[in-house]
PDB file of C-alpha atoms and ligand atoms in Angstrom:
ATOM      1  CA  MET A   1      93.671 147.232-157.633  1.00 41.00           C
ATOM      2  CA  VAL A   2      92.863 144.956-160.506  1.00 46.00           C
ATOM      3  CA  THR A   3      90.645 146.746-162.994  1.00 46.00           C
ATOM      4  CA  GLY A   4      91.299 144.776-166.166  1.00 51.00           C
ATOM      5  CA  MET A   5      90.068 146.402-169.362  1.00 59.00           C
ATOM      6  CA  LEU A   6      86.699 147.394-167.986  1.00 66.00           C
ATOM      7  CA  PRO A   7      86.227 151.146-167.580  1.00 67.00           C
ATOM      8  CA  SER A   8      84.861 151.969-164.155  1.00 72.00           C
ATOM      9  CA  LEU A   9      81.471 153.626-164.381  1.00 76.00           C
ATOM     10  CA  MET A  10      79.267 154.957-161.608  1.00 84.00           C
ATOM     11  CA  VAL A  11      76.236 153.676-163.475  1.00 90.00           C
ATOM     12  CA  ARG A  12      76.358 150.881-166.021  1.00 91.00           C
ATOM     13  CA  HIS A  13      73.025 150.872-167.768  1.00 94.00           C
ATOM     14  CA  HIS A  14      71.147 147.734-168.595  1.00 95.00           C
ATOM     15  CA  ILE A  15      70.360 147.715-172.337  1.00 95.00           C
ATOM     16  CA  GLY A  16      67.901 144.827-172.321  1.00 94.00           C
ATOM     17  CA  GLY A  17      68.147 141.088-172.705  1.00 92.00           C
ATOM     18  CA  ASN A  18      70.757 140.522-170.002  1.00 93.00           C
ATOM     19  CA  ARG A  19      73.186 142.947-171.632  1.00 96.00           C
ATOM     20  CA  TRP A  20      74.832 146.076-170.234  1.00 95.00           C
ATOM     21  CA  GLU A  21      76.391 149.103-171.939  1.00 94.00           C
ATOM     22  CA  GLY A  22      80.072 148.694-172.757  1.00 92.00           C
ATOM     23  CA  VAL A  23      80.186 145.069-171.597  1.00 94.00           C
ATOM     24  CA  ASP A  24      81.289 142.367-174.017  1.00 93.00           C
ATOM     25  CA  VAL A  25      80.000 138.814-173.886  1.00 94.00           C
ATOM     26  CA  HIS A  26      82.882 136.369-173.447  1.00 91.00           C
ATOM     27  CA  PRO A  27      83.266 132.631-173.346  1.00 81.00           C
ATOM     28  CA  TYR A  28      82.795 131.369-169.778  1.00 82.00           C
ATOM     29  CA  LYS A  29      86.420 130.246-169.669  1.00 75.00           C
ATOM     30  CA  GLU A  30      89.110 130.933-172.217  1.00 66.00           C
ATOM     31  CA  ASP A  31      90.573 127.428-172.210  1.00 69.00           C
ATOM     32  CA  GLY A  32      87.775 126.108-174.436  1.00 68.00           C
ATOM     33  CA  GLY A  33      87.507 122.982-172.305  1.00 72.00           C
ATOM     34  CA  THR A  34      84.726 120.424-172.368  1.00 75.00           C
ATOM     35  CA  HIS A  35      84.126 120.635-168.615  1.00 79.00           C
ATOM     36  CA  PHE A  36      81.435 123.272-169.158  1.00 82.00           C
ATOM     37  CA  LYS A  37      78.627 123.682-171.663  1.00 85.00           C
ATOM     38  CA  SER A  38      76.620 126.530-173.160  1.00 90.00           C
ATOM     39  CA  ILE A  39      77.692 129.354-170.862  1.00 91.00           C
ATOM     40  CA  THR A  40      78.778 132.964-171.310  1.00 94.00           C
ATOM     41  CA  ARG A  41      80.422 135.511-169.016  1.00 94.00           C
ATOM     42  CA  GLN A  42      80.128 139.284-168.742  1.00 96.00           C
ATOM     43  CA  THR A  43      82.067 141.436-166.274  1.00 95.00           C
ATOM     44  CA  LEU A  44      79.904 144.245-164.910  1.00 95.00           C
ATOM     45  CA  PHE A  45      82.382 145.558-162.336  1.00 93.00           C
ATOM     46  CA  GLY A  46      86.067 144.802-162.514  1.00 89.00           C
ATOM     47  CA  GLY A  47      87.233 145.997-159.100  1.00 84.00           C
ATOM     48  CA  ALA A  48      87.895 149.673-158.324  1.00 82.00           C
ATOM     49  CA  HIS A  49      87.849 152.240-155.522  1.00 77.00           C
ATOM     50  CA  ASP A  50      89.211 149.814-152.936  1.00 85.00           C
ATOM     51  CA  LEU A  51      86.315 147.452-153.521  1.00 90.00           C
ATOM     52  CA  GLY A  52      88.309 144.352-154.383  1.00 92.00           C
ATOM     53  CA  VAL A  53      85.584 142.307-155.976  1.00 95.00           C
ATOM     54  CA  GLU A  54      84.331 141.600-159.458  1.00 95.00           C
ATOM     55  CA  LEU A  55      80.672 141.384-160.361  1.00 96.00           C
ATOM     56  CA  ARG A  56      80.071 139.009-163.245  1.00 97.00           C
ATOM     57  CA  TYR A  57      76.969 137.853-165.063  1.00 98.00           C
ATOM     58  CA  PHE A  58      76.839 134.257-166.245  1.00 97.00           C
ATOM     59  CA  GLU A  59      74.233 132.849-168.547  1.00 97.00           C
ATOM     60  CA  ILE A  60      73.829 129.088-168.911  1.00 96.00           C
ATOM     61  CA  GLY A  61      71.750 127.967-171.869  1.00 95.00           C
ATOM     62  CA  GLU A  62      69.094 125.294-171.447  1.00 96.00           C
ATOM     63  CA  GLY A  63      70.837 122.003-170.743  1.00 95.00           C
ATOM     64  CA  GLY A  64      74.198 123.659-170.049  1.00 95.00           C
ATOM     65  CA  HIS A  65      76.383 123.673-166.961  1.00 96.00           C
ATOM     66  CA  SER A  66      79.280 125.457-165.304  1.00 96.00           C
ATOM     67  CA  THR A  67      82.537 123.697-164.455  1.00 95.00           C
ATOM     68  CA  LEU A  68      82.519 121.355-161.478  1.00 97.00           C
ATOM     69  CA  GLU A  69      85.237 122.971-159.365  1.00 97.00           C
ATOM     70  CA  ARG A  70      86.424 124.218-155.982  1.00 98.00           C
ATOM     71  CA  HIS A  71      88.827 126.949-154.886  1.00 98.00           C
ATOM     72  CA  GLU A  72      89.945 128.958-151.862  1.00 98.00           C
ATOM     73  CA  HIS A  73      87.857 131.970-152.859  1.00 97.00           C
ATOM     74  CA  ALA A  74      84.122 132.135-152.235  1.00 97.00           C
ATOM     75  CA  HIS A  75      81.217 133.070-154.501  1.00 97.00           C
ATOM     76  CA  LEU A  76      78.044 134.968-153.816  1.00 98.00           C
ATOM     77  CA  VAL A  77      75.409 134.370-156.495  1.00 98.00           C
ATOM     78  CA  VAL A  78      71.980 135.876-157.156  1.00 98.00           C
ATOM     79  CA  ILE A  79      69.772 134.187-159.738  1.00 98.00           C
ATOM     80  CA  ASN A  80      68.617 136.773-162.281  1.00 97.00           C
ATOM     81  CA  GLU A  81      66.887 134.701-164.941  1.00 97.00           C
ATOM     82  CA  GLY A  82      65.244 131.314-165.344  1.00 97.00           C
ATOM     83  CA  CYS A  83      65.845 128.456-162.992  1.00 97.00           C
ATOM     84  CA  GLY A  84      67.970 125.368-162.597  1.00 98.00           C
ATOM     85  CA  GLU A  85      69.882 123.389-160.035  1.00 98.00           C
ATOM     86  CA  VAL A  86      73.059 123.938-158.105  1.00 98.00           C
ATOM     87  CA  MET A  87      75.300 121.601-156.168  1.00 98.00           C
ATOM     88  CA  VAL A  88      77.178 123.170-153.264  1.00 98.00           C
ATOM     89  CA  GLY A  89      79.147 120.596-151.339  1.00 96.00           C
ATOM     90  CA  ASP A  90      77.039 117.453-151.374  1.00 87.00           C
ATOM     91  CA  LYS A  91      73.760 119.353-151.422  1.00 95.00           C
ATOM     92  CA  ILE A  92      71.761 119.768-154.621  1.00 97.00           C
ATOM     93  CA  SER A  93      69.125 122.515-154.649  1.00 98.00           C
ATOM     94  CA  GLN A  94      66.631 123.859-157.124  1.00 98.00           C
ATOM     95  CA  VAL A  95      67.200 127.573-157.652  1.00 98.00           C
ATOM     96  CA  GLY A  96      65.127 130.267-159.312  1.00 98.00           C
ATOM     97  CA  LEU A  97      64.668 133.985-159.662  1.00 97.00           C
ATOM     98  CA  HIS A  98      66.177 136.047-156.813  1.00 98.00           C
ATOM     99  CA  ASP A  99      67.498 133.045-154.908  1.00 98.00           C
ATOM    100  CA  VAL A 100      70.877 133.701-153.304  1.00 98.00           C
ATOM    101  CA  VAL A 101      73.628 131.068-153.292  1.00 98.00           C
ATOM    102  CA  HIS A 102      76.785 131.221-151.168  1.00 98.00           C
ATOM    103  CA  VAL A 103      79.643 128.959-152.189  1.00 98.00           C
ATOM    104  CA  PRO A 104      82.145 128.694-149.295  1.00 98.00           C
ATOM    105  CA  PRO A 105      85.885 128.184-149.825  1.00 98.00           C
ATOM    106  CA  MET A 106      87.072 124.745-151.007  1.00 98.00           C
ATOM    107  CA  THR A 107      83.540 123.513-151.640  1.00 98.00           C
ATOM    108  CA  TRP A 108      82.710 121.601-154.824  1.00 98.00           C
ATOM    109  CA  HIS A 109      80.063 123.419-156.851  1.00 98.00           C
ATOM    110  CA  GLN A 110      78.311 123.278-160.190  1.00 98.00           C
ATOM    111  CA  PHE A 111      75.372 125.134-161.710  1.00 98.00           C
ATOM    112  CA  ARG A 112      73.127 123.364-164.219  1.00 98.00           C
ATOM    113  CA  ALA A 113      70.221 124.634-166.343  1.00 97.00           C
ATOM    114  CA  THR A 114      68.169 121.483-165.967  1.00 95.00           C
ATOM    115  CA  GLN A 115      64.630 122.856-166.002  1.00 92.00           C
ATOM    116  CA  GLY A 116      64.066 123.561-169.701  1.00 95.00           C
ATOM    117  CA  GLN A 117      65.079 127.182-169.220  1.00 96.00           C
ATOM    118  CA  PRO A 118      68.298 129.157-169.239  1.00 97.00           C
ATOM    119  CA  LEU A 119      69.856 130.009-165.893  1.00 98.00           C
ATOM    120  CA  GLY A 120      71.302 133.516-165.507  1.00 98.00           C
ATOM    121  CA  PHE A 121      73.019 134.752-162.381  1.00 98.00           C
ATOM    122  CA  LEU A 122      75.097 137.562-160.949  1.00 98.00           C
ATOM    123  CA  CYS A 123      78.252 136.376-159.192  1.00 98.00           C
ATOM    124  CA  VAL A 124      80.464 138.360-156.804  1.00 97.00           C
ATOM    125  CA  VAL A 125      84.038 137.138-156.448  1.00 97.00           C
ATOM    126  CA  SER A 126      87.339 138.483-155.104  1.00 95.00           C
ATOM    127  CA  ALA A 127      89.322 140.329-157.753  1.00 92.00           C
ATOM    128  CA  LEU A 128      92.463 138.534-156.543  1.00 92.00           C
ATOM    129  CA  ARG A 129      91.748 134.822-156.373  1.00 95.00           C
ATOM    130  CA  ASP A 130      93.225 131.366-156.733  1.00 97.00           C
ATOM    131  CA  ARG A 131      92.740 129.145-159.755  1.00 95.00           C
ATOM    132  CA  PRO A 132      89.847 126.694-159.607  1.00 96.00           C
ATOM    133  CA  GLN A 133      90.640 123.030-159.010  1.00 96.00           C
ATOM    134  CA  ARG A 134      88.820 120.246-160.806  1.00 96.00           C
ATOM    135  CA  PRO A 135      88.059 116.902-159.216  1.00 96.00           C
ATOM    136  CA  GLY A 136      90.111 113.776-159.702  1.00 96.00           C
ATOM    137  CA  ASP A 137      88.767 110.255-159.508  1.00 96.00           C
ATOM    138  CA  LEU A 138      89.392 110.116-155.737  1.00 96.00           C
ATOM    139  CA  ASP A 139      87.448 113.323-155.235  1.00 96.00           C
ATOM    140  CA  LEU A 140      84.542 112.031-157.300  1.00 96.00           C
ATOM    141  CA  ALA A 141      84.569 108.771-155.360  1.00 96.00           C
ATOM    142  CA  SER A 142      84.079 110.769-152.156  1.00 95.00           C
ATOM    143  CA  PHE A 143      80.877 112.370-153.455  1.00 96.00           C
ATOM    144  CA  SER A 144      77.490 111.113-152.324  1.00 96.00           C
ATOM    145  CA  ASP A 145      75.590 108.956-154.835  1.00 96.00           C
ATOM    146  CA  GLU A 146      73.223 111.885-155.425  1.00 96.00           C
ATOM    147  CA  ALA A 147      76.072 114.293-156.102  1.00 97.00           C
ATOM    148  CA  ARG A 148      77.862 111.841-158.402  1.00 96.00           C
ATOM    149  CA  ALA A 149      74.671 111.390-160.412  1.00 96.00           C
ATOM    150  CA  PHE A 150      74.171 115.145-160.641  1.00 97.00           C
ATOM    151  CA  VAL A 151      77.570 116.388-161.707  1.00 96.00           C
ATOM    152  CA  ARG A 152      78.845 116.793-165.249  1.00 95.00           C
ATOM    153  CA  THR A 153      82.598 116.571-165.684  1.00 92.00           C
TER     154      THR A 153
HETATM  155 MN1   MN B   1      83.708 128.644-158.925  1.00 62.89          MN
END
């Protein structure tokens, strides 16, 4: 089982302000790319006890966005703070507190904090997973006009 550096705790206490005990705040992705903006990542559960998932918390600052990407693994997201918009496939939806978002395999997706607020969300993902793919020009050309106007690459 993949556990990374995160010690497995039965209870990981919330310490206020979208922070949890023993959990460091990391850059969203380590490659320092320009395909995302104003976003941090925390790993709350790293996979243990035959539960092969990670639970992460992402925080997108006002005006920021996650990477536009797709991959074979799926995501399950619960909005925990603020509101914003998400594209899943060709569908763009407003999302807010406690909304649940399912991203199926090989489906283009991007989260954006477009509503003058940050957007914070919990995300469940397989501990063992493929690398995200980013769209090429042909992929972008296949998007609907609405999706093409929405995405940030
Ligand atoms: Mn993803």
